[in-house]
Coordinates of C-alpha atoms and ligand atoms in Angstrom, one line a residue:
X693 CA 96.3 25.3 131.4
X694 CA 92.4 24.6 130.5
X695 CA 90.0 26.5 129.6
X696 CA 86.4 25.8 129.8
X697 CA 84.8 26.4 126.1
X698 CA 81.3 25.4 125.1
X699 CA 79.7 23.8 122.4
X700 CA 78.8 26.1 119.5
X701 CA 77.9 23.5 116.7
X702 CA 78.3 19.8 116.0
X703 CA 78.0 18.4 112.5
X704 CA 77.7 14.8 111.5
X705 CA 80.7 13.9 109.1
X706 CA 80.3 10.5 108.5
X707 CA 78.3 7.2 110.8
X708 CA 81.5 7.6 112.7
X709 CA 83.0 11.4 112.7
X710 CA 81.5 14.4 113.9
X711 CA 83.2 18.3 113.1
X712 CA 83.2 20.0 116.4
X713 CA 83.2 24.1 116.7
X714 CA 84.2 25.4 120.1
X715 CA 83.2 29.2 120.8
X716 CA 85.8 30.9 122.0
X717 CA 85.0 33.8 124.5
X718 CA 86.5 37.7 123.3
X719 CA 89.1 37.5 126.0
X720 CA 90.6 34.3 124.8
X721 CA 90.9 34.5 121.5
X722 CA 94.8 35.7 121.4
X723 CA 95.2 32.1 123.6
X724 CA 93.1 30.3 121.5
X725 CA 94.8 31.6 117.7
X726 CA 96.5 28.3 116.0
X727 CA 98.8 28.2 113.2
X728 CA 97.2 25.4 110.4
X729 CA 98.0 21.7 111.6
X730 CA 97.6 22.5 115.2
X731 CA 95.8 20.7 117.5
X732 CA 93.6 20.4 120.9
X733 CA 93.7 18.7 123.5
X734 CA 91.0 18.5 125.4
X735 CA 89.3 16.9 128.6
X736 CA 86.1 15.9 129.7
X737 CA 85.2 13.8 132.8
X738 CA 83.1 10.6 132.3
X739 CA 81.8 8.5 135.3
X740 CA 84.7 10.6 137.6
X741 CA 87.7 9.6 135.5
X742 CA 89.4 12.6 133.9
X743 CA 90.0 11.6 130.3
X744 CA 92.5 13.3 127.8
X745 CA 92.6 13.7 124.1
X746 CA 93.8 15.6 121.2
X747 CA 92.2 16.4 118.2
X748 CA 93.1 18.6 115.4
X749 CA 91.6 21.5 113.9
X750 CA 90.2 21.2 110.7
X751 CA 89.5 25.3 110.2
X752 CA 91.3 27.1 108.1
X753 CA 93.6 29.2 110.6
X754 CA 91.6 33.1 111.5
X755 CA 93.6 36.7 110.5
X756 CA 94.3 38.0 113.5
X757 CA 91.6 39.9 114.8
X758 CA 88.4 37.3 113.8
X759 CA 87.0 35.1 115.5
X760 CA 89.3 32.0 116.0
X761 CA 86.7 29.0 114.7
X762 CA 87.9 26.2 117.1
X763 CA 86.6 23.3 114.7
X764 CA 88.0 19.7 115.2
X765 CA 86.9 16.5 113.6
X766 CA 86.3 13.5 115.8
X767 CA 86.3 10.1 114.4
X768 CA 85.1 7.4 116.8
X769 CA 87.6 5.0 118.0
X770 CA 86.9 1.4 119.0
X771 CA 86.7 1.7 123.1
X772 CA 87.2 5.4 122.6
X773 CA 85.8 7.1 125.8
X774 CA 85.9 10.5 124.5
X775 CA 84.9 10.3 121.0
X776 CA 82.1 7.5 121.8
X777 CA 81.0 10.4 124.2
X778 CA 81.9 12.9 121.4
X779 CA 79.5 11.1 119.0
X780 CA 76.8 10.0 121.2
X781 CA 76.1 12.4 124.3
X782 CA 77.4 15.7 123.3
X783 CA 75.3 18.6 122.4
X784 CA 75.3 22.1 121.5
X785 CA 75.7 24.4 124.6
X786 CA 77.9 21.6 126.8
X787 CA 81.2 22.6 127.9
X788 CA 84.5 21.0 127.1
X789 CA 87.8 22.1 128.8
X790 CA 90.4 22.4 126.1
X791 CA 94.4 23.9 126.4
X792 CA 95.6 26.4 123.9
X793 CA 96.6 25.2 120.2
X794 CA 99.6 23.3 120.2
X795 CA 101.4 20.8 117.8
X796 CA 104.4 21.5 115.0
X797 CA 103.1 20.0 112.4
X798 CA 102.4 23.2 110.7
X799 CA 102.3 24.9 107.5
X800 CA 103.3 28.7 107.6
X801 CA 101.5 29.9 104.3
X802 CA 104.1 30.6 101.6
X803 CA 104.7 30.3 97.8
X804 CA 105.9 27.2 96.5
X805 CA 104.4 23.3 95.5
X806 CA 103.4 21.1 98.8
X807 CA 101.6 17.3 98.5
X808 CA 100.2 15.6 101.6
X809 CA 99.9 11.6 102.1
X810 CA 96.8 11.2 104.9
X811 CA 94.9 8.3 105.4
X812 CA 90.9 8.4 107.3
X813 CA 91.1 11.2 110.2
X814 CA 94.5 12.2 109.1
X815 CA 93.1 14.8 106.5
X816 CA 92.0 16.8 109.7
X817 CA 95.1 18.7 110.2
X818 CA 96.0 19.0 106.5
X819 CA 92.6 20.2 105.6
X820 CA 93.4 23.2 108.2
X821 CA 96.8 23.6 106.0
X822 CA 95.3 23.8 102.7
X823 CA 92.7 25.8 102.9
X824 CA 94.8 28.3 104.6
X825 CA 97.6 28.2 102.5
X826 CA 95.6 28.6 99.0
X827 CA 93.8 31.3 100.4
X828 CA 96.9 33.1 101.8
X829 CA 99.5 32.2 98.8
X830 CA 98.4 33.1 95.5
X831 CA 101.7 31.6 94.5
X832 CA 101.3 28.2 96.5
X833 CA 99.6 24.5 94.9
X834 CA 98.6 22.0 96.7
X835 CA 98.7 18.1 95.9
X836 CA 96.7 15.8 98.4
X837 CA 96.7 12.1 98.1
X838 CA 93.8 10.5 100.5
X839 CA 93.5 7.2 101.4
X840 CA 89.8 5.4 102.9
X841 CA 88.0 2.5 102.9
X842 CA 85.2 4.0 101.0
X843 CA 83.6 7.1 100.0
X844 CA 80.5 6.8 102.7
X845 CA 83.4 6.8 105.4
X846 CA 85.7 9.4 103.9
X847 CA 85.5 12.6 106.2
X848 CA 85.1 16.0 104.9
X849 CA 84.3 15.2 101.4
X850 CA 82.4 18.2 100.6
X851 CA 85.0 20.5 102.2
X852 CA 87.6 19.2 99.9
X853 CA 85.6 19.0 97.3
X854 CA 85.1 23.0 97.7
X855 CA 88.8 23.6 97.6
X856 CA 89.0 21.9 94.4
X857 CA 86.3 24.1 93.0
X858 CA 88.0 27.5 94.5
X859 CA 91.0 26.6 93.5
X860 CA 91.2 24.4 90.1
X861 CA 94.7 25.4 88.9
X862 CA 96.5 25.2 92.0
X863 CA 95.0 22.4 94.4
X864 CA 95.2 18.6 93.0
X865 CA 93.3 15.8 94.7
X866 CA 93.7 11.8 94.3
X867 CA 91.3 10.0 96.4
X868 CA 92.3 6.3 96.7
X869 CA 89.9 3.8 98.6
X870 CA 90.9 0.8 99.8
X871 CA 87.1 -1.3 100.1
X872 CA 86.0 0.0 96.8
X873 CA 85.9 0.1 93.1
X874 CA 86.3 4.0 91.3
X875 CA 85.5 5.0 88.1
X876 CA 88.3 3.6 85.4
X877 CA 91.6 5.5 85.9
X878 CA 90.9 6.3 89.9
X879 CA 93.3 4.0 92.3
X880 CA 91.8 1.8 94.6
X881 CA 93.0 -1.0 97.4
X882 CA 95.5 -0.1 100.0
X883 CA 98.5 1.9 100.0
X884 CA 101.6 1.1 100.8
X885 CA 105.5 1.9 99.8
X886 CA 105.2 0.1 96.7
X887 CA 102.4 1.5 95.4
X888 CA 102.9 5.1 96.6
X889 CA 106.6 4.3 95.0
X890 CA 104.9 3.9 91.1
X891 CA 101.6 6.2 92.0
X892 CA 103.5 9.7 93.2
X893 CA 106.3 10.2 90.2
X894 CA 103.1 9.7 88.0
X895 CA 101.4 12.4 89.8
X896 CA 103.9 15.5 90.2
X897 CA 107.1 16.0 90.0
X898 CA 108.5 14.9 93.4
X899 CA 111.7 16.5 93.3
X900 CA 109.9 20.1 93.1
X901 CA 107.7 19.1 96.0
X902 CA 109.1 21.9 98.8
X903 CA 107.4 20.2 101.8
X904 CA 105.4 16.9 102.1
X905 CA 102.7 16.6 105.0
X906 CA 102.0 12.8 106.2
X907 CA 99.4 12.3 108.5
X908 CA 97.4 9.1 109.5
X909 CA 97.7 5.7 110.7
X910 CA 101.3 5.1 111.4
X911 CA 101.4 1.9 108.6
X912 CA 100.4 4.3 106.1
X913 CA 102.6 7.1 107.5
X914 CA 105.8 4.9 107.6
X915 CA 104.8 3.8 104.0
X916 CA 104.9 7.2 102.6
X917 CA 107.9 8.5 104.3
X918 CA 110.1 5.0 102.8
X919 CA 108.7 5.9 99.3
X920 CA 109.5 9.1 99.6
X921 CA 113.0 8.2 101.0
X922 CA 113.3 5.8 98.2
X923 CA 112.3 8.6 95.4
X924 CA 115.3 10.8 96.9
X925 CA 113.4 13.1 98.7
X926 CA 115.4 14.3 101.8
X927 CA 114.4 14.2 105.7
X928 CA 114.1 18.0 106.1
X929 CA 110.9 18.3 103.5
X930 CA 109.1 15.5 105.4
X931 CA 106.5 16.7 108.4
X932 CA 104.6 14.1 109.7
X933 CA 101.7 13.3 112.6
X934 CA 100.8 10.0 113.6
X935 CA 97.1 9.3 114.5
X936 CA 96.7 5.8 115.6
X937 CA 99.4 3.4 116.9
X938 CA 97.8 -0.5 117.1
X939 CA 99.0 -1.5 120.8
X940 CA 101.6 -3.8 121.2
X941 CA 105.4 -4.9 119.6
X942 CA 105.5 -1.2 117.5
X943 CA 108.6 -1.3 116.0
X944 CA 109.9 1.7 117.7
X945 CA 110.0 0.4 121.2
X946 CA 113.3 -0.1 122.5
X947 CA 114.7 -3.0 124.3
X948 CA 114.5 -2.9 127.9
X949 CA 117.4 -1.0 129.9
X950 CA 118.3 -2.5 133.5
X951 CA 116.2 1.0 135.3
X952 CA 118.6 1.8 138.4
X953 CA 117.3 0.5 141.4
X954 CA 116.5 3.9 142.9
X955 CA 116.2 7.3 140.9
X956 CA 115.0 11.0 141.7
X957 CA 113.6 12.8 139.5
X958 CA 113.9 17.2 139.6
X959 CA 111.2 18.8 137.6
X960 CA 110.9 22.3 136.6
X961 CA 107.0 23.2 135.2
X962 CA 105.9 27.1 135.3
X963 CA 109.0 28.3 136.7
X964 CA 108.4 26.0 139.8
X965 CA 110.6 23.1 140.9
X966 CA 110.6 20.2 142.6
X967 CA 112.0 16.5 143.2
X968 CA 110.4 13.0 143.9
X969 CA 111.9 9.5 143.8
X970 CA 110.3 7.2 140.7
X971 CA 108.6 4.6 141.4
X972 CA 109.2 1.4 140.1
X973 CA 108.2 1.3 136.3
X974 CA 106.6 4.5 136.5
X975 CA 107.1 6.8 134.1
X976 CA 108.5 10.2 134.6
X977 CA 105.4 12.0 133.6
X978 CA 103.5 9.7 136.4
X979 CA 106.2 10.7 139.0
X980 CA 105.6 14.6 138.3
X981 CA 101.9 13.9 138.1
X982 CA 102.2 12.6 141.7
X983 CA 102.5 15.9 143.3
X984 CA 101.7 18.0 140.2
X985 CA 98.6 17.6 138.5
X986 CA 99.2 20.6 136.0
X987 CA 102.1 18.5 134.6
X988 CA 100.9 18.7 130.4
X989 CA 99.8 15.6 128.4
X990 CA 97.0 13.8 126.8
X991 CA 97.5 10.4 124.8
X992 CA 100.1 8.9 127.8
X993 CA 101.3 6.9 124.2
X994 CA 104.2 8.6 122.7
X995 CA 102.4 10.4 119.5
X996 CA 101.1 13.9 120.6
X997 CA 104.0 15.6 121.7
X998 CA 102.1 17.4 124.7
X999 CA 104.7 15.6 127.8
X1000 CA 107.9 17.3 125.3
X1001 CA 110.1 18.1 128.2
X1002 CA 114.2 19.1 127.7
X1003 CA 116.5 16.2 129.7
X1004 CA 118.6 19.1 131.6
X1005 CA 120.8 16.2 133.4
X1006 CA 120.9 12.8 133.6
X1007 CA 119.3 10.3 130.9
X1008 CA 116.3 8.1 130.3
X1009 CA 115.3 5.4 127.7
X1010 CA 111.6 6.1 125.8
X1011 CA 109.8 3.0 125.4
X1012 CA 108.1 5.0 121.9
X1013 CA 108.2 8.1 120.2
X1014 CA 105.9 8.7 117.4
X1015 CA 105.7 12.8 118.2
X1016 CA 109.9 14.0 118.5
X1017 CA 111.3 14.9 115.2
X1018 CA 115.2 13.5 115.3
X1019 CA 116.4 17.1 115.9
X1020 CA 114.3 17.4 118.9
X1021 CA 115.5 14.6 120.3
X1022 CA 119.0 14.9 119.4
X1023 CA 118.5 18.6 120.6
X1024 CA 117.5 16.8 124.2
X1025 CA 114.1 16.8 124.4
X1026 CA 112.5 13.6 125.4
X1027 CA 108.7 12.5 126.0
X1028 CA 108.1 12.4 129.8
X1029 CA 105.2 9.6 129.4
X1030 CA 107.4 7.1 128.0
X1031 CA 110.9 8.2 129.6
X1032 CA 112.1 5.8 132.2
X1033 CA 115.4 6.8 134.2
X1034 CA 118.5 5.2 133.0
X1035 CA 120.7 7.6 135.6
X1036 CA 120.0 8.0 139.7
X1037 CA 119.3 11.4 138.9
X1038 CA 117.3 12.8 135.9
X1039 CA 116.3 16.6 135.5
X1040 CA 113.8 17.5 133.3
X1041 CA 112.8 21.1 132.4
X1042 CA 109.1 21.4 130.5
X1043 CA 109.3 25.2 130.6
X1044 CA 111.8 25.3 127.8
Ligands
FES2014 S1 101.3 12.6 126.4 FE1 101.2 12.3 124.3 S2 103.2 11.9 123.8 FE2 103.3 12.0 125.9

């Protein structure tokens, strides 16, 4: 469900990225408290078409109690409706609809040694889970690896920068930038699996690392997590988000399945159900949409997570998924915006 919030403060980041801070009214503050890594999704209507996004929330998480500070950082995206809206028209004292907090890429504060791999925008999220963590966990340290083109387009410089000063013993940055020289000794140029493969052994010791956090484009995403596969370090201590998937032949598409020629679809959202027929090359989250416009999502492209439904009967094929860790899935949950009906019938439960 949405909630209309308005604009408390927007600061410029970089030419392209703004920091966002939503106020959150005294009666929604329990709705609006997010664990660190969360994000929002939002939605704002430009020229009468309703548009969708998610962003995360760079704040450090609130005790309970304070006043939840509902800051995300918006980078502008080529053809971006929102954040080109984001950047240009919005001002202080507008109102934006957002849903509560959501996402699972999350850090619950506690001791031990965590590194994150983020590249541009991705260090939204994982700024949120380090400044919480070293606050919270005397006993926690924190390495974070950041990849950008260059220092003028790196967000949230100074913030980081802080953390460094707060925390000198226990928070370890390497800044690596792809369109620009650093000082002798700093990385530079892009990264990828072979380079993260030499670059992270020299760093820490990556055995004792007790979660890593990768977050970013998904080249630089799927780069980390083979290095770190490669350097031995097992699927549970690996949480990742993907920001930005190029359009096109991704590698995780599927093949095509023959779709039967007619399917129903039964769909259970807040406790109420109902059934429709699918259309032909619809996908199950446009079939529920039909007749229930309360049905959640926001990107429509398989890497938010916000269409996670559970596949009660029946089965489908997902054109991508970029958001379902492989217990979800194997647990049954499936992304409604790219699950197309393999079966006649398909039940799908988003209440669970
Ligand atoms: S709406 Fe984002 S994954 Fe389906």
């Amino acid at each position: 469900m949405f909630h209309p919030l308005r604009v408390r403060a927007i600061e410029r980041l970089t030419d392209d990225s703004v920091a966002v801070t939503l106020a959150v009214p005294a009666e929604l503050r329990e709705t609006f408290r997010y664990k660190p890594g969360q994000h929002l999704n939002v939605r704002y209507t430009v020229d009468g078409e309703e548009i969708r996004r998610s962003y995360s929330i760079c704040a450090p998480a609130a005790e309970a109690s304070a006043d939840p500070a509902l800051r995300v950082g918006i980078r502008l995206v080529d053809g971006g409706a929102f954040s080109t809206y984001a950047l240009k028209e919005l001002a202080v004292g507008d109102q934006v609809e957002a849903m509560p907090p959501m996402g699972r890429f999350v850090l619950t504060p506690r001791a031990g040694h965590f590194a994150a791999i983020v590249g541009g925008s991705g260090i939204t999220p994982v700024l949120s889970i380090a400044s919480t963590l070293l606050a919270r966990e005397p006993e926690a340290r924190f390495c974070l690896i950041r990849s950008d083109r260059t220092a003028a387009s790196t967000m949230f410089l100074d913030e980081v920068a802080d953390l460094k000063d707060r925390y000198p013993d226990r928070f370890q940055l390497v800044t690596v930038l792809s369109r620009e020289e650093q000082q002798a000794g700093l990385p530079s140029g892009r990264l990828d699996r072979e380079r993260l493969t030499g670059l992270l052994p020299a760093l820490l010791s990556v055995d004792e690392v007790d979660g890593w956090y990768l977050c970013g484009p998904l080249g630089l995403v799927v780069a980390a997590e083979r290095a770190l596969h490669g350097l031995g370090v097992g699927r549970t201590r690996i949480h990742q988000e993907i920001f930005h998937v190029d359009d096109g032949p991704a590698e995780a598409v599927r093949a095509r399945v023959e779709a039967p020629a007619h399917s129903t679809l039964t769909a259970t959202l807040d406790g109420r159900s109902g059934s429709w027929p699918v259309q032909d090359g619809e996908s199950l989250l446009e079939t529920v949409l039909r007749s229930r416009s309360d049905a959640p999502y926001a990107c429509k492209g398989g890497v938010c997570g916000t269409c996670r439904a559970f596949l009660v009967s029946g089965e489908v094929r997902m054109d991508r998924n970029f958001a379902l860790e492989p217990e979800e899935t194997g647990a049954g949950y499936v992304l409604a915006c790219q699950s197309h009906p393999v079966t006649s019938e398909v039940e799908l439960d988003f209440d669970r």
